[in-house]
Coordinates of C-alpha atoms and ligand atoms in Angstrom, one line a residue:
M1 CA 115.7 58.5 79.3
A2 CA 117.7 61.6 78.8
R3 CA 118.5 64.6 76.7
Y4 CA 121.4 63.7 74.4
G5 CA 123.8 65.9 72.5
V6 CA 124.1 64.2 69.1
L7 CA 127.2 65.0 67.0
G8 CA 129.3 63.5 64.3
D9 CA 131.7 64.2 61.4
I10 CA 134.2 65.9 63.7
H11 CA 137.1 65.2 61.4
G12 CA 139.9 66.2 63.8
N13 CA 138.5 69.7 64.1
R14 CA 139.3 70.5 67.8
E15 CA 138.0 74.1 67.6
A16 CA 134.6 73.1 66.2
L17 CA 134.3 70.3 68.7
A18 CA 135.1 72.6 71.6
A19 CA 132.3 75.0 70.4
V20 CA 129.8 72.2 70.2
L21 CA 130.6 70.6 73.5
G22 CA 130.7 74.0 75.3
A23 CA 127.3 74.9 73.9
L24 CA 125.7 71.5 74.7
E25 CA 127.1 71.5 78.3
A26 CA 125.9 75.1 78.8
R27 CA 122.4 73.7 78.0
G28 CA 122.8 71.1 80.7
I29 CA 123.6 68.1 78.4
R30 CA 125.6 65.4 80.0
E31 CA 125.0 62.5 77.6
F32 CA 126.5 62.4 74.1
L33 CA 126.1 60.3 71.0
C34 CA 128.5 60.4 68.1
V35 CA 127.7 59.1 64.6
G36 CA 131.4 58.7 63.6
D37 CA 134.1 60.3 61.5
V38 CA 136.0 61.5 64.5
V39 CA 139.2 61.8 62.4
G40 CA 140.2 62.9 58.9
Y41 CA 140.7 66.3 57.1
N42 CA 142.1 68.2 60.1
A43 CA 145.1 68.2 62.4
D44 CA 143.7 67.2 65.8
P45 CA 142.4 63.6 65.7
D46 CA 144.0 62.6 69.0
E47 CA 142.7 65.6 70.8
C48 CA 139.2 65.1 69.4
A49 CA 139.2 61.4 70.4
A50 CA 140.4 62.3 73.9
E51 CA 137.5 64.8 74.3
L52 CA 135.0 62.1 73.4
R53 CA 136.6 59.5 75.6
R54 CA 136.8 61.9 78.6
R55 CA 133.0 62.4 78.3
R56 CA 132.3 58.7 77.7
V57 CA 130.6 59.6 74.4
L58 CA 128.8 56.7 72.9
S59 CA 130.3 56.6 69.5
I60 CA 130.4 54.4 66.4
A61 CA 133.0 54.2 63.6
G62 CA 132.7 56.3 60.5
N63 CA 134.4 55.5 57.2
H64 CA 137.2 58.0 58.0
D65 CA 137.8 56.2 61.3
L66 CA 138.0 52.9 59.5
I67 CA 140.3 54.3 56.7
G68 CA 142.4 56.3 59.2
T69 CA 143.2 53.1 61.1
G70 CA 143.8 50.9 58.0
R71 CA 140.5 48.9 58.3
L72 CA 139.1 50.2 55.0
D73 CA 140.8 51.2 51.8
F74 CA 140.8 54.5 49.9
A75 CA 138.8 53.2 46.9
R76 CA 135.6 55.2 47.6
C77 CA 137.0 58.4 49.0
S78 CA 137.9 61.7 47.3
N79 CA 141.4 62.8 46.7
K80 CA 141.1 65.4 49.5
A81 CA 139.9 62.8 51.9
M82 CA 142.6 60.3 50.8
H83 CA 145.4 62.8 51.3
S84 CA 144.3 63.8 54.8
L85 CA 143.7 60.2 55.8
A86 CA 147.1 59.1 54.6
R87 CA 148.4 61.9 56.9
T88 CA 146.1 60.7 59.7
R89 CA 147.4 57.1 59.4
R90 CA 151.0 58.4 59.8
L91 CA 150.4 60.7 62.7
L92 CA 147.7 59.1 64.8
A93 CA 148.7 58.1 68.3
R94 CA 148.6 54.4 69.0
D95 CA 146.2 54.8 71.9
T96 CA 143.8 56.7 69.7
A97 CA 144.0 54.1 66.9
A98 CA 143.2 51.4 69.5
W99 CA 140.2 53.3 70.7
L100 CA 138.9 53.9 67.2
G101 CA 139.6 50.3 66.4
Q102 CA 137.1 49.0 68.9
L103 CA 134.2 51.3 67.9
P104 CA 131.2 49.4 66.5
A105 CA 129.6 49.9 63.1
N106 CA 126.3 50.8 64.9
R107 CA 124.8 51.2 68.3
V108 CA 121.4 50.9 69.9
V109 CA 120.5 53.2 72.8
E110 CA 117.4 52.8 74.9
E111 CA 116.2 50.1 72.4
E112 CA 114.6 52.6 70.1
I113 CA 117.5 54.9 69.2
V114 CA 120.0 53.7 66.6
L115 CA 123.3 55.2 65.5
V116 CA 124.7 54.5 62.0
H117 CA 127.3 56.4 60.0
G118 CA 126.4 56.4 56.2
G119 CA 123.6 54.0 55.3
V120 CA 122.2 51.3 57.6
R121 CA 124.3 48.6 55.9
D122 CA 126.9 50.6 54.1
V123 CA 129.2 52.9 56.0
E124 CA 130.1 54.8 52.8
Q125 CA 126.6 55.4 51.4
Y126 CA 125.3 58.9 51.3
M127 CA 121.6 59.1 52.4
T128 CA 120.6 62.3 50.6
T129 CA 117.4 61.4 48.7
P130 CA 113.9 60.0 49.6
E131 CA 114.9 56.9 47.6
H132 CA 117.9 56.3 49.8
I133 CA 115.8 56.8 52.9
L134 CA 113.2 54.4 51.7
Q135 CA 115.8 51.7 50.9
N136 CA 117.4 52.2 54.3
A137 CA 114.1 52.3 56.1
A138 CA 113.6 48.7 54.9
Y139 CA 117.0 47.7 56.1
F140 CA 116.4 49.5 59.4
G141 CA 113.1 47.7 60.0
A142 CA 114.8 44.3 59.3
D143 CA 118.0 44.9 61.3
F144 CA 116.5 47.0 64.2
P145 CA 112.9 46.0 64.6
K146 CA 112.5 48.0 67.8
G147 CA 114.2 51.1 66.3
R148 CA 112.1 54.3 66.0
V149 CA 114.8 56.9 65.3
C150 CA 118.0 56.5 63.3
F151 CA 120.8 59.0 63.7
F152 CA 123.2 59.1 60.8
G153 CA 126.1 61.2 59.5
H154 CA 128.4 61.1 56.5
S155 CA 126.5 63.6 54.2
H156 CA 127.4 66.5 56.5
Q157 CA 123.9 68.1 56.2
Q158 CA 121.4 68.7 59.0
R159 CA 118.4 66.8 57.8
I160 CA 115.3 65.1 59.3
Y161 CA 113.1 62.7 57.4
S162 CA 109.9 61.0 58.7
V163 CA 108.9 57.7 57.1
E164 CA 105.5 56.0 57.2
Q165 CA 105.2 52.9 55.1
D166 CA 106.3 54.0 51.6
A167 CA 106.0 57.8 52.2
V168 CA 109.1 59.9 53.1
R169 CA 108.7 63.5 54.2
E170 CA 111.6 65.9 54.8
I171 CA 111.0 68.1 57.7
E172 CA 112.5 71.6 57.7
A173 CA 115.6 71.5 60.0
G174 CA 115.1 75.1 61.2
N175 CA 115.6 76.7 64.6
G176 CA 113.7 75.6 67.7
R177 CA 112.4 72.2 68.9
I178 CA 110.9 69.8 66.4
E179 CA 108.4 67.3 67.9
L180 CA 108.6 63.9 66.3
E181 CA 105.5 61.7 65.7
K182 CA 106.0 58.5 67.7
N183 CA 104.2 56.3 65.2
K184 CA 106.7 57.2 62.4
I185 CA 110.3 56.2 61.9
H186 CA 112.7 59.2 61.7
F187 CA 116.1 59.4 60.1
I188 CA 118.0 62.4 61.5
N189 CA 121.4 63.8 60.6
P190 CA 122.7 66.2 63.3
G191 CA 125.0 67.9 60.7
S192 CA 128.8 68.1 60.7
V193 CA 130.8 69.4 63.6
D194 CA 133.6 70.1 61.1
A195 CA 132.6 72.9 58.7
Q196 CA 136.0 73.6 57.0
R197 CA 134.9 72.5 53.6
K198 CA 131.5 74.2 53.7
Q199 CA 131.2 77.2 51.3
R200 CA 128.1 78.8 52.7
H201 CA 129.1 79.0 56.4
K202 CA 131.8 77.9 58.8
L203 CA 129.4 76.9 61.7
A204 CA 129.8 73.7 63.7
E205 CA 126.6 71.7 63.7
C206 CA 125.0 69.3 66.2
A207 CA 121.6 68.4 67.6
I208 CA 119.9 67.8 71.0
F209 CA 117.6 64.8 71.2
D210 CA 115.1 64.5 74.0
S211 CA 114.1 60.9 74.4
V212 CA 111.4 61.8 77.0
G213 CA 109.6 64.5 74.9
W214 CA 110.7 62.7 71.7
S215 CA 111.9 65.9 70.1
V216 CA 115.0 67.2 68.3
E217 CA 116.6 70.6 68.1
F218 CA 119.4 71.6 65.6
L219 CA 122.3 73.9 66.7
R220 CA 124.9 75.9 64.6
L221 CA 127.8 77.4 66.3
P222 CA 130.7 79.7 65.3
Y223 CA 134.3 78.6 66.0
D224 CA 137.8 79.6 65.2
A225 CA 137.9 78.2 61.6
A226 CA 141.1 80.2 60.7
S227 CA 143.1 78.4 63.4
T228 CA 141.8 75.0 62.2
E229 CA 142.8 75.8 58.7
A230 CA 146.2 77.1 59.6
K231 CA 147.1 73.9 61.6
A232 CA 145.8 71.6 58.8
A233 CA 148.0 73.4 56.3
V234 CA 151.1 73.3 58.5
F235 CA 150.8 69.7 59.4
G236 CA 150.2 68.5 55.8
Y237 CA 146.5 67.7 55.8
R238 CA 145.9 70.0 52.8
M239 CA 147.0 69.0 49.3
N240 CA 147.9 71.3 46.4
A241 CA 146.5 71.2 42.9
L242 CA 149.5 69.3 41.5
T243 CA 149.1 66.5 44.1
D244 CA 145.4 66.4 43.3
R245 CA 146.2 65.8 39.6
L246 CA 148.8 63.2 40.5
Y247 CA 146.3 61.3 42.6
S248 CA 143.7 61.4 39.8
V249 CA 146.3 60.1 37.3
R250 CA 147.3 57.3 39.7
R251 CA 143.7 56.3 40.2
R252 CA 143.1 56.2 36.4
L253 CA 146.2 54.1 35.9
G254 CA 145.1 51.8 38.7
R255 CA 141.8 51.3 37.0
V256 CA 143.4 50.5 33.6
F257 CA 145.9 48.2 35.3
S258 CA 143.2 46.4 37.2
K259 CA 141.0 46.1 34.0
N260 CA 143.9 44.6 32.1
L261 CA 144.4 42.1 34.8
Q262 CA 140.8 41.1 34.8
D263 CA 140.7 40.9 31.0
S264 CA 143.6 38.5 31.1
G265 CA 141.8 36.5 33.8
R266 CA 144.4 37.3 36.5
G267 CA 142.4 39.9 38.3
T268 CA 139.7 37.7 39.8
G269 CA 140.0 37.5 43.5
I270 CA 142.7 40.1 43.9
P271 CA 141.8 42.1 47.0
R272 CA 141.4 45.9 46.6
Ligands
FE2_1 FE1 132.4 62.8 57.4
FE2_2 FE1 131.8 59.7 56.5

């Protein structure tokens, strides 16, 4: 039983991670949970992984961690993500890759707390609608019968949903402590530590979960986003408009090529 700092979608953003960990530690938090996507998009994947390892953060693998270490392909990610992850694959330290490589797809903490990245059974699913939550509540009940709260990431939005049978209610993720009803299942996204791609604000997001009082609190913290952006540009994590168009053409050609193969009967069984 503890108060946990819950974070995820760090995406190699060292400045945002430092802001989050500093704020959580100032609040007396010593236990941390991470819902994955430690790497991708920004220039400090090794440093971010080292910070998590130093604090013995209980982490799982996000899709960027899987793609960045070659365990998942680029098929379902955007051009921006693909470009930065190709860079991550080239520059990632061996030691970091080995650590990322042993992260599990999910984790159970104190029997009732479960960490997943995207959906309960699909690391690349975005859970953004009540329908997604209901579908995943069914998977959650089947896969984690003792689970009461499911922390997830991937959508990069601070959200909290309560589920009771077939009813899903979204609870306002405002300031202050939110008490959870123990007789309901909750799906909670702590938000994204990395905020470089957010238009509205550049604030690093995380949450505090109290497994004694069964409550959650959302935090948003300023960080040095200009430094993060400058490093990402210098080290090749940002693509220009021409590269973006080239990737899109390559994907279209790839689809046509693969369709032609399937039409001729040769595509069956070819791994993607
Ligand atoms: Fe992410
Ligand atoms: Fe993700």
